[in-house]
Coordinates of C-alpha atoms and ligand atoms in Angstrom, one line a residue:
M1 CA 23.1 7.4 -6.5
T2 CA 26.8 7.6 -7.1
R3 CA 27.7 5.2 -9.9
K4 CA 31.0 3.5 -10.1
L5 CA 32.4 3.2 -13.5
P6 CA 31.6 -0.2 -14.9
R7 CA 34.6 -2.5 -14.5
T8 CA 35.4 -3.9 -17.9
R9 CA 37.7 -6.7 -18.5
G10 CA 40.7 -6.1 -20.8
L11 CA 41.6 -8.3 -23.7
H12 CA 45.0 -9.0 -22.2
E13 CA 43.4 -10.3 -19.0
L14 CA 41.1 -12.6 -20.9
Y15 CA 43.9 -13.9 -23.2
A16 CA 46.3 -14.4 -20.2
E17 CA 43.7 -16.5 -18.4
D18 CA 42.7 -18.8 -21.2
P19 CA 43.7 -18.0 -24.8
Q20 CA 41.6 -20.7 -26.3
N21 CA 38.5 -19.6 -24.4
A22 CA 39.3 -16.0 -25.4
D23 CA 39.3 -17.0 -29.0
R24 CA 36.0 -18.8 -28.7
L25 CA 34.3 -16.0 -26.7
L26 CA 35.5 -13.2 -28.9
W27 CA 35.4 -14.7 -32.4
G28 CA 33.6 -18.0 -32.0
R29 CA 36.9 -19.5 -33.1
D30 CA 37.8 -23.0 -32.1
V31 CA 41.6 -23.7 -32.1
D32 CA 43.4 -27.0 -31.9
P33 CA 45.3 -26.8 -28.6
V34 CA 48.4 -28.6 -30.1
T35 CA 48.9 -27.1 -33.5
R36 CA 47.3 -23.7 -32.4
R37 CA 45.8 -23.7 -35.9
G38 CA 42.2 -22.8 -36.1
F39 CA 39.7 -23.4 -38.8
L40 CA 38.2 -19.9 -39.2
K41 CA 34.5 -20.1 -39.8
R42 CA 33.1 -17.3 -41.9
S43 CA 31.4 -15.8 -38.8
S44 CA 34.7 -15.8 -36.9
L45 CA 36.4 -14.1 -39.8
L46 CA 33.7 -11.4 -40.0
A47 CA 33.9 -10.8 -36.3
M48 CA 37.7 -10.4 -36.5
A49 CA 37.5 -8.2 -39.5
A50 CA 34.9 -6.0 -37.8
A51 CA 37.1 -5.7 -34.7
V52 CA 40.3 -4.7 -36.6
G53 CA 38.5 -2.6 -39.1
A54 CA 39.4 -4.4 -42.3
Q55 CA 39.5 -7.8 -44.0
I56 CA 42.4 -10.0 -43.0
P57 CA 44.0 -11.5 -46.2
F58 CA 46.2 -13.9 -44.3
A59 CA 43.6 -14.7 -41.6
D60 CA 44.0 -18.5 -42.0
R61 CA 47.7 -18.1 -40.9
M62 CA 46.9 -16.3 -37.7
P63 CA 47.9 -18.4 -34.8
G64 CA 45.1 -19.1 -32.3
G65 CA 45.3 -17.5 -28.9
L66 CA 47.0 -14.4 -30.2
I67 CA 45.5 -10.9 -29.6
P68 CA 45.4 -9.1 -32.9
A69 CA 48.0 -6.3 -32.6
A70 CA 45.4 -3.7 -33.6
L71 CA 43.5 -4.6 -30.5
A72 CA 46.4 -5.4 -28.2
Q73 CA 47.5 -1.7 -28.4
S74 CA 44.1 -0.4 -27.6
D75 CA 42.4 0.2 -24.3
E76 CA 38.9 -0.2 -25.7
P77 CA 36.9 -2.8 -23.8
F78 CA 36.0 -5.8 -26.0
T79 CA 32.6 -7.1 -26.8
L80 CA 31.3 -10.6 -27.4
Q81 CA 30.5 -12.0 -30.8
G82 CA 26.8 -11.5 -31.4
K83 CA 26.6 -9.1 -28.4
E84 CA 28.3 -6.0 -29.8
G85 CA 28.1 -3.0 -27.6
L86 CA 27.5 -4.9 -24.4
T87 CA 29.9 -4.3 -21.5
V88 CA 31.6 -7.4 -20.4
L89 CA 32.0 -7.4 -16.6
N90 CA 35.0 -8.4 -14.7
D91 CA 33.9 -11.9 -13.8
R92 CA 34.1 -15.3 -15.1
P93 CA 32.2 -17.2 -16.5
I94 CA 31.1 -14.6 -19.0
N95 CA 28.7 -11.9 -17.9
A96 CA 27.8 -8.9 -20.0
E97 CA 25.3 -6.0 -19.6
T98 CA 23.7 -3.6 -21.9
P99 CA 24.2 0.2 -21.7
A100 CA 20.9 1.9 -21.1
H101 CA 20.8 3.7 -24.5
L102 CA 21.1 0.3 -26.3
L103 CA 17.9 -0.8 -24.6
D104 CA 15.8 1.7 -26.4
D105 CA 13.9 -0.8 -28.6
D106 CA 10.4 -1.8 -27.6
V107 CA 11.4 -5.4 -28.0
T108 CA 15.0 -6.1 -27.0
P109 CA 17.0 -7.4 -30.1
A110 CA 18.9 -10.6 -29.5
E111 CA 22.3 -8.9 -29.7
R112 CA 21.3 -6.5 -26.9
M113 CA 20.1 -9.0 -24.4
F114 CA 22.5 -9.3 -21.4
V115 CA 24.2 -12.5 -20.6
R116 CA 24.4 -13.9 -17.1
N117 CA 26.3 -17.3 -16.8
N118 CA 26.8 -19.1 -13.5
G119 CA 28.8 -21.9 -15.1
I120 CA 30.3 -23.0 -18.4
P121 CA 27.8 -23.1 -21.3
P122 CA 27.6 -26.3 -23.3
A123 CA 30.0 -26.2 -26.2
M124 CA 28.3 -24.5 -29.2
D125 CA 29.0 -27.4 -31.6
A126 CA 27.8 -30.0 -29.1
I127 CA 24.3 -28.6 -29.2
D128 CA 22.3 -30.9 -31.5
V129 CA 18.7 -29.6 -31.7
A130 CA 17.4 -32.8 -33.1
A131 CA 19.0 -34.9 -30.3
W132 CA 18.0 -32.5 -27.5
R133 CA 15.8 -33.9 -24.8
L134 CA 13.7 -32.4 -22.1
E135 CA 13.0 -34.7 -19.2
V136 CA 10.1 -34.0 -16.8
A137 CA 10.3 -35.9 -13.5
G138 CA 10.5 -35.4 -9.8
E139 CA 8.7 -36.9 -6.8
S140 CA 5.4 -35.0 -7.5
C141 CA 5.4 -35.9 -11.2
V142 CA 2.7 -38.6 -11.8
T143 CA 4.1 -39.9 -15.2
P144 CA 7.7 -38.9 -15.9
M145 CA 8.2 -38.2 -19.6
T146 CA 10.9 -37.2 -22.0
F147 CA 10.3 -34.9 -25.0
S148 CA 12.3 -33.9 -28.0
I149 CA 11.9 -30.3 -29.2
A150 CA 10.0 -31.5 -32.2
E151 CA 7.6 -33.4 -29.8
L152 CA 7.1 -30.3 -27.7
K153 CA 6.3 -28.3 -30.8
E154 CA 3.9 -30.9 -32.1
R155 CA 2.1 -31.8 -28.9
F156 CA 1.4 -28.5 -27.3
E157 CA -0.1 -25.2 -28.3
H158 CA 2.5 -22.5 -29.2
H159 CA 2.4 -19.1 -27.4
T160 CA 4.4 -15.9 -27.8
Y161 CA 4.8 -13.3 -25.1
Q162 CA 7.1 -10.4 -24.6
L163 CA 8.7 -11.0 -21.2
Q164 CA 11.0 -9.0 -19.0
V165 CA 14.0 -10.9 -17.6
E166 CA 16.0 -9.0 -15.0
C167 CA 18.9 -10.4 -13.0
G168 CA 18.1 -10.2 -9.3
G169 CA 21.5 -8.5 -8.9
N170 CA 20.9 -5.8 -11.5
G171 CA 22.1 -2.5 -9.9
R172 CA 24.4 -4.3 -7.4
S173 CA 27.3 -1.9 -8.1
E174 CA 25.7 0.9 -6.2
Y175 CA 25.5 -0.9 -2.8
V176 CA 27.9 0.3 0.0
P177 CA 29.5 -1.7 1.5
A178 CA 30.0 -3.5 -1.8
A179 CA 28.3 -6.9 -2.3
S180 CA 30.3 -9.5 -4.0
G181 CA 29.1 -10.8 -7.4
N182 CA 28.8 -9.2 -10.8
Q183 CA 29.0 -5.4 -10.5
W184 CA 25.9 -4.8 -12.7
T185 CA 25.0 -1.2 -13.2
T186 CA 21.6 -0.9 -14.9
G187 CA 21.9 -3.3 -17.9
A188 CA 21.1 -6.8 -16.6
V189 CA 17.5 -6.5 -18.0
A190 CA 15.8 -7.2 -21.3
C191 CA 12.4 -7.7 -22.7
P192 CA 12.4 -9.8 -25.9
R193 CA 9.5 -11.9 -27.3
F194 CA 9.7 -15.5 -26.5
T195 CA 7.9 -18.3 -28.3
G196 CA 7.3 -21.8 -26.9
V197 CA 4.8 -23.9 -25.1
R198 CA 3.3 -23.3 -21.7
L199 CA 5.1 -24.9 -18.8
R200 CA 1.7 -25.6 -17.4
D201 CA 0.6 -27.7 -20.5
V202 CA 3.7 -29.8 -20.3
L203 CA 3.5 -30.3 -16.5
E204 CA -0.2 -31.3 -16.8
A205 CA 0.6 -33.8 -19.6
C206 CA 3.0 -35.5 -17.1
G207 CA 0.5 -35.2 -14.2
I208 CA 1.0 -32.9 -11.3
A209 CA 0.5 -34.8 -8.0
D210 CA -1.7 -33.3 -5.3
D211 CA 1.3 -32.6 -3.0
A212 CA 3.3 -30.6 -5.7
V213 CA 4.5 -27.3 -4.4
Y214 CA 7.5 -26.3 -6.6
V215 CA 9.1 -26.8 -10.0
G216 CA 12.9 -26.9 -10.5
Y217 CA 15.1 -26.8 -13.6
Y218 CA 18.4 -28.3 -14.7
G219 CA 20.4 -27.0 -17.7
A220 CA 23.2 -28.4 -19.8
D221 CA 25.9 -26.0 -18.6
A222 CA 28.7 -27.2 -16.4
H223 CA 29.9 -26.1 -13.0
A224 CA 32.7 -23.5 -13.2
S225 CA 35.0 -26.0 -11.3
G226 CA 34.6 -28.4 -14.1
D227 CA 33.2 -31.1 -11.7
P228 CA 30.6 -32.9 -13.9
S229 CA 28.6 -34.0 -10.9
K230 CA 27.8 -30.5 -9.9
A231 CA 25.2 -28.2 -11.5
P232 CA 26.2 -24.5 -11.6
I233 CA 22.6 -23.4 -10.8
S234 CA 19.3 -25.2 -10.5
R235 CA 16.5 -22.9 -9.3
G236 CA 12.7 -22.9 -9.8
V237 CA 9.4 -21.3 -8.8
P238 CA 6.4 -22.2 -6.7
M239 CA 3.6 -24.0 -8.4
D240 CA 1.4 -20.9 -8.8
K241 CA 4.1 -19.1 -10.8
A242 CA 4.9 -22.2 -12.9
L243 CA 1.2 -22.5 -13.8
E244 CA 0.8 -18.9 -15.1
D245 CA -0.2 -18.5 -18.7
E246 CA 3.1 -16.6 -19.4
S247 CA 5.5 -19.2 -18.0
L248 CA 7.1 -20.7 -21.1
I249 CA 9.4 -23.4 -22.2
A250 CA 10.8 -21.4 -25.2
W251 CA 12.8 -22.3 -28.2
A252 CA 12.6 -19.0 -30.0
M253 CA 13.3 -15.4 -29.2
N254 CA 12.2 -12.6 -31.5
D255 CA 11.1 -15.2 -34.1
A256 CA 14.6 -16.7 -34.4
D257 CA 16.5 -19.3 -32.4
I258 CA 17.4 -18.2 -28.9
P259 CA 21.0 -16.9 -29.0
Y260 CA 23.5 -19.5 -27.8
L261 CA 24.6 -17.4 -24.8
N262 CA 20.9 -16.9 -23.8
G263 CA 20.1 -20.6 -23.7
H264 CA 19.7 -22.1 -27.1
P265 CA 18.0 -24.5 -28.0
L266 CA 15.5 -24.4 -25.1
R267 CA 15.0 -22.3 -22.0
L268 CA 12.5 -21.6 -19.3
V269 CA 11.1 -18.1 -19.1
C270 CA 9.2 -17.0 -16.0
G271 CA 9.0 -13.2 -16.5
G272 CA 8.9 -10.7 -13.7
W273 CA 10.9 -12.8 -11.3
P274 CA 14.7 -12.8 -10.8
G275 CA 16.2 -13.9 -14.2
S276 CA 17.8 -16.8 -12.3
V277 CA 14.4 -18.7 -12.3
S278 CA 14.5 -18.8 -16.1
G279 CA 16.7 -21.8 -16.8
K280 CA 18.9 -21.8 -19.9
W281 CA 19.9 -24.8 -22.0
L282 CA 17.0 -26.6 -20.4
E283 CA 17.3 -30.4 -20.1
R284 CA 15.2 -31.4 -17.1
I285 CA 12.3 -30.1 -15.0
V286 CA 11.4 -31.6 -11.7
I287 CA 8.0 -31.3 -10.0
R288 CA 8.8 -31.2 -6.3
N289 CA 6.7 -31.9 -3.1
R290 CA 8.8 -29.3 -1.2
K291 CA 10.6 -26.2 -2.1
H292 CA 13.2 -27.0 -4.7
D293 CA 16.7 -27.4 -3.2
G294 CA 19.1 -27.2 -6.2
P295 CA 22.3 -25.0 -6.2
K296 CA 21.6 -21.3 -5.6
M297 CA 18.1 -22.0 -4.4
G298 CA 18.9 -21.6 -0.7
A299 CA 19.9 -18.5 1.3
P300 CA 21.8 -16.3 0.8
S301 CA 21.5 -16.8 -3.0
Y302 CA 18.7 -14.8 -4.6
S303 CA 17.5 -14.0 -1.1
V304 CA 17.1 -10.9 1.0
P305 CA 16.8 -10.4 4.8
K306 CA 13.2 -10.8 6.0
H307 CA 13.6 -7.5 7.9
P308 CA 15.6 -4.4 7.0
V309 CA 19.2 -4.5 8.2
A310 CA 21.9 -1.8 8.6
P311 CA 24.5 -1.8 5.8
G312 CA 27.2 -4.3 6.4
T313 CA 25.2 -6.5 8.8
D314 CA 26.1 -10.2 9.0
V315 CA 22.7 -11.8 8.5
P316 CA 22.1 -15.4 9.7
L317 CA 20.9 -17.7 7.0
E318 CA 17.6 -18.4 8.7
D319 CA 16.7 -14.7 8.5
F320 CA 16.7 -14.6 4.7
E321 CA 13.7 -15.1 2.3
T322 CA 13.8 -16.1 -1.4
I323 CA 13.1 -13.3 -3.8
Q324 CA 9.9 -13.7 -5.7
S325 CA 8.5 -10.8 -7.9
M326 CA 11.1 -8.1 -8.8
P327 CA 10.3 -4.5 -7.7
V328 CA 9.0 -1.6 -9.8
K329 CA 11.7 0.0 -11.9
S330 CA 12.4 2.1 -14.9
L331 CA 15.2 3.1 -17.3
V332 CA 15.8 6.2 -19.4
T333 CA 16.9 4.7 -22.8
F334 CA 16.8 7.9 -24.9
P335 CA 18.7 10.1 -25.1
K336 CA 22.1 8.6 -24.3
S337 CA 23.5 10.1 -21.1
G338 CA 26.0 12.9 -21.7
I339 CA 24.5 14.3 -24.9
T340 CA 24.3 18.0 -25.7
H341 CA 20.8 19.3 -26.5
P342 CA 20.1 22.6 -28.3
L343 CA 18.4 25.3 -26.1
G344 CA 14.9 26.2 -27.1
K345 CA 13.9 22.8 -28.4
P346 CA 11.8 20.5 -26.2
L347 CA 13.9 17.6 -25.0
T348 CA 12.3 14.3 -25.8
V349 CA 13.1 11.6 -23.3
R350 CA 11.8 8.0 -23.2
G351 CA 12.4 4.6 -21.7
H352 CA 10.7 1.6 -20.2
A353 CA 9.1 0.8 -16.9
W354 CA 8.3 -2.6 -15.4
A355 CA 7.1 -3.9 -12.0
G356 CA 7.7 -7.7 -11.6
D357 CA 4.4 -9.5 -11.5
L358 CA 2.5 -6.2 -11.4
A359 CA 1.7 -3.5 -14.0
V360 CA 3.2 0.0 -14.0
E361 CA 0.6 2.7 -13.3
A362 CA 2.6 5.9 -13.7
V363 CA 6.0 7.2 -14.6
H364 CA 7.2 10.7 -13.5
V365 CA 10.3 12.6 -14.7
S366 CA 12.3 15.4 -13.1
I367 CA 14.9 17.7 -14.4
D368 CA 15.5 19.6 -11.1
F369 CA 17.0 16.8 -9.0
G370 CA 13.7 15.5 -7.8
A371 CA 12.3 18.9 -6.5
T372 CA 9.3 18.7 -9.0
W373 CA 8.0 15.8 -11.0
Q374 CA 5.9 15.7 -14.1
P375 CA 3.9 12.7 -15.4
A376 CA 5.2 11.0 -18.5
E377 CA 3.0 9.4 -21.1
L378 CA 2.8 5.7 -20.3
G379 CA 1.9 3.0 -22.8
A380 CA 0.1 -0.3 -22.1
A381 CA 2.1 -3.5 -22.0
P382 CA 1.6 -5.7 -25.0
N383 CA 0.9 -8.5 -22.5
R384 CA 1.3 -9.2 -18.8
L385 CA 5.0 -9.3 -17.6
A386 CA 6.2 -7.1 -20.5
W387 CA 7.7 -3.7 -19.8
Q388 CA 5.9 -0.5 -20.7
R389 CA 7.1 2.4 -22.9
W390 CA 7.1 5.9 -21.4
T391 CA 7.8 9.2 -23.2
S392 CA 8.0 12.8 -22.2
A393 CA 8.7 16.1 -23.9
L394 CA 10.5 18.4 -21.4
D395 CA 11.1 22.1 -21.5
V396 CA 14.6 23.1 -20.5
P397 CA 14.6 26.7 -19.3
E398 CA 18.3 27.8 -19.7
P399 CA 21.7 26.5 -20.8
G400 CA 23.6 24.3 -18.4
Y401 CA 23.9 20.8 -16.9
Y402 CA 20.7 18.9 -16.2
E403 CA 19.9 15.4 -15.0
V404 CA 16.8 13.6 -16.1
W405 CA 15.4 11.4 -13.4
A406 CA 12.7 8.8 -14.0
K407 CA 10.5 7.2 -11.3
A408 CA 7.8 4.5 -11.9
T409 CA 4.9 3.6 -9.7
D410 CA 3.3 0.2 -9.7
S411 CA -0.3 -0.8 -9.5
Q412 CA -0.1 -1.1 -5.7
G413 CA 1.2 2.4 -5.4
R414 CA 4.8 1.6 -4.6
T415 CA 7.4 3.8 -6.3
Q416 CA 11.1 3.7 -6.9
P417 CA 13.4 5.2 -4.2
M418 CA 15.6 8.0 -5.4
V419 CA 18.5 6.6 -3.4
V420 CA 19.7 3.0 -3.2
P421 CA 17.1 0.9 -1.3
G422 CA 17.6 -1.4 1.7
W423 CA 21.1 -2.7 1.7
N424 CA 21.3 -6.5 1.7
P425 CA 24.3 -8.8 1.9
K426 CA 24.2 -10.0 -1.7
G427 CA 23.2 -6.7 -3.3
Y428 CA 19.9 -7.7 -4.8
L429 CA 16.8 -5.6 -5.8
N430 CA 18.3 -2.2 -6.4
N431 CA 15.5 -0.3 -8.0
A432 CA 16.8 3.2 -7.4
C433 CA 15.7 5.8 -10.0
H434 CA 17.8 5.8 -13.1
R435 CA 19.2 9.2 -14.1
I436 CA 21.0 10.6 -17.2
A437 CA 23.1 13.7 -17.8
V438 CA 22.1 16.3 -20.4
Q439 CA 24.0 19.4 -21.4
V440 CA 21.9 22.2 -22.8
A441 CA 23.8 24.7 -25.0
Ligands
LIG1 N1 21.3 -23.1 -17.0 C1 21.4 -21.9 -16.6 N2 20.3 -21.1 -16.5 C2 20.4 -19.8 -16.1 C3 21.7 -19.3 -15.7 C4 22.8 -20.1 -15.7 O1 23.9 -19.7 -15.4 N3 22.6 -21.4 -16.2 N4 21.7 -18.0 -15.2 C5 20.5 -17.5 -14.7 C6 20.5 -16.1 -14.3 S1 21.2 -15.7 -12.8 C7 19.9 -15.1 -15.1 S2 19.8 -13.5 -14.5 C8 19.3 -15.4 -16.4 C9 20.0 -14.6 -17.4 O2 19.5 -14.9 -18.7 P1 20.4 -14.4 -20.0 O3 21.8 -14.8 -19.8 O4 19.7 -15.0 -21.1 O5 20.2 -12.9 -20.0 O6 19.5 -16.8 -16.7 C10 19.3 -17.7 -15.7 N5 19.3 -19.0 -16.1
LIG2 MO1 20.8 -13.5 -12.3

């Protein structure tokens, strides 16, 4: 359970790579590449002012692509506009995770939902909600159709569910030997409330042929290479998962527009499975008569060896299987790791637990490095595929250094391992117990 320090990406690195992109990511500022002058929207101004700690009277004279000196001389990791407090990982395109203590809300607020991009999102100002179209087609679609968002809203019943979205690679940073990819620690998970229409209702309106076995998605983001003929990612789910009540085509998150980086104006949400099945900037759905074969659908992407392998094993592609439900897992979201707690007062700890397609049946906590465990109070999920709140009041016997460990058990009796589970080449499905440090004084 050794944790590497999260690798954050410095401002200098980001600006060195692509100053215009840095301006856009950090401040939402679009700069003319020739004149280097940028029209500063109010939101960009506010973001810059917040970052440097004061209003900037001459802001409209600041050249684009220039790191404000106040930040250039600081080693602080930066955060994305609208995603304050998230840790930006050392990868491009943009990927950012949420520190555990910022995931304490029952319903994850928009600014605290992680971002996992495989390609380049559609330009913010190119997203025209009124002109957006969703096409439903594929060889097993009886009557291909195209819908505007207004038509989706009008034709189909609306549903709201709180749904857990966790990247298949969440926890990857703990695998040894290291797996390539985003070095997520624990923060590529969120559980906001999504509103939209059922994927099932839309598929049925278009007609699902008898030979249909899979559904695939395409989004409006571009491949990182810039090649317009390539999709960065196009995954999907088997028919059974697509037809579940909770599988949504969503336009809202927490009663507001879905955040730009999380797929505005339309995304698929299939909770409990690797986040990669929940397509963002959704433009097209295909009903397939075979397993969908879009980019990142095949091994080794989002796949694990069919049988356990020794760390470092070179696994042949035919020995992989596609991940379906995510495993049981939990987080300690309060207190923040590293706090000092006064002796003699019970230590309240809490967090969330989730179990892919299943429910969580129990959560246990330990303050003695796993020697003894006590049951935590566990709340019910507001709906299927939402995480569950757990709470515990712990007695700490004497001053010193403690770790709080949490361990969830799913409805089929499976629990979280205390050490990193089965190594796999791409570093997926790490559901080892989360732990935090507490000093009692
Ligand atoms: N179009 C599109 N959809 C996508 C992705 C992407 O890069 N492009 N990333 C996927 C992955 S790997 C994950 S984990 C989730 C993350 O959702 P979020 O960025 O809203 O947290 O979106 C999925 N949907
Ligand atoms: Mo992911």
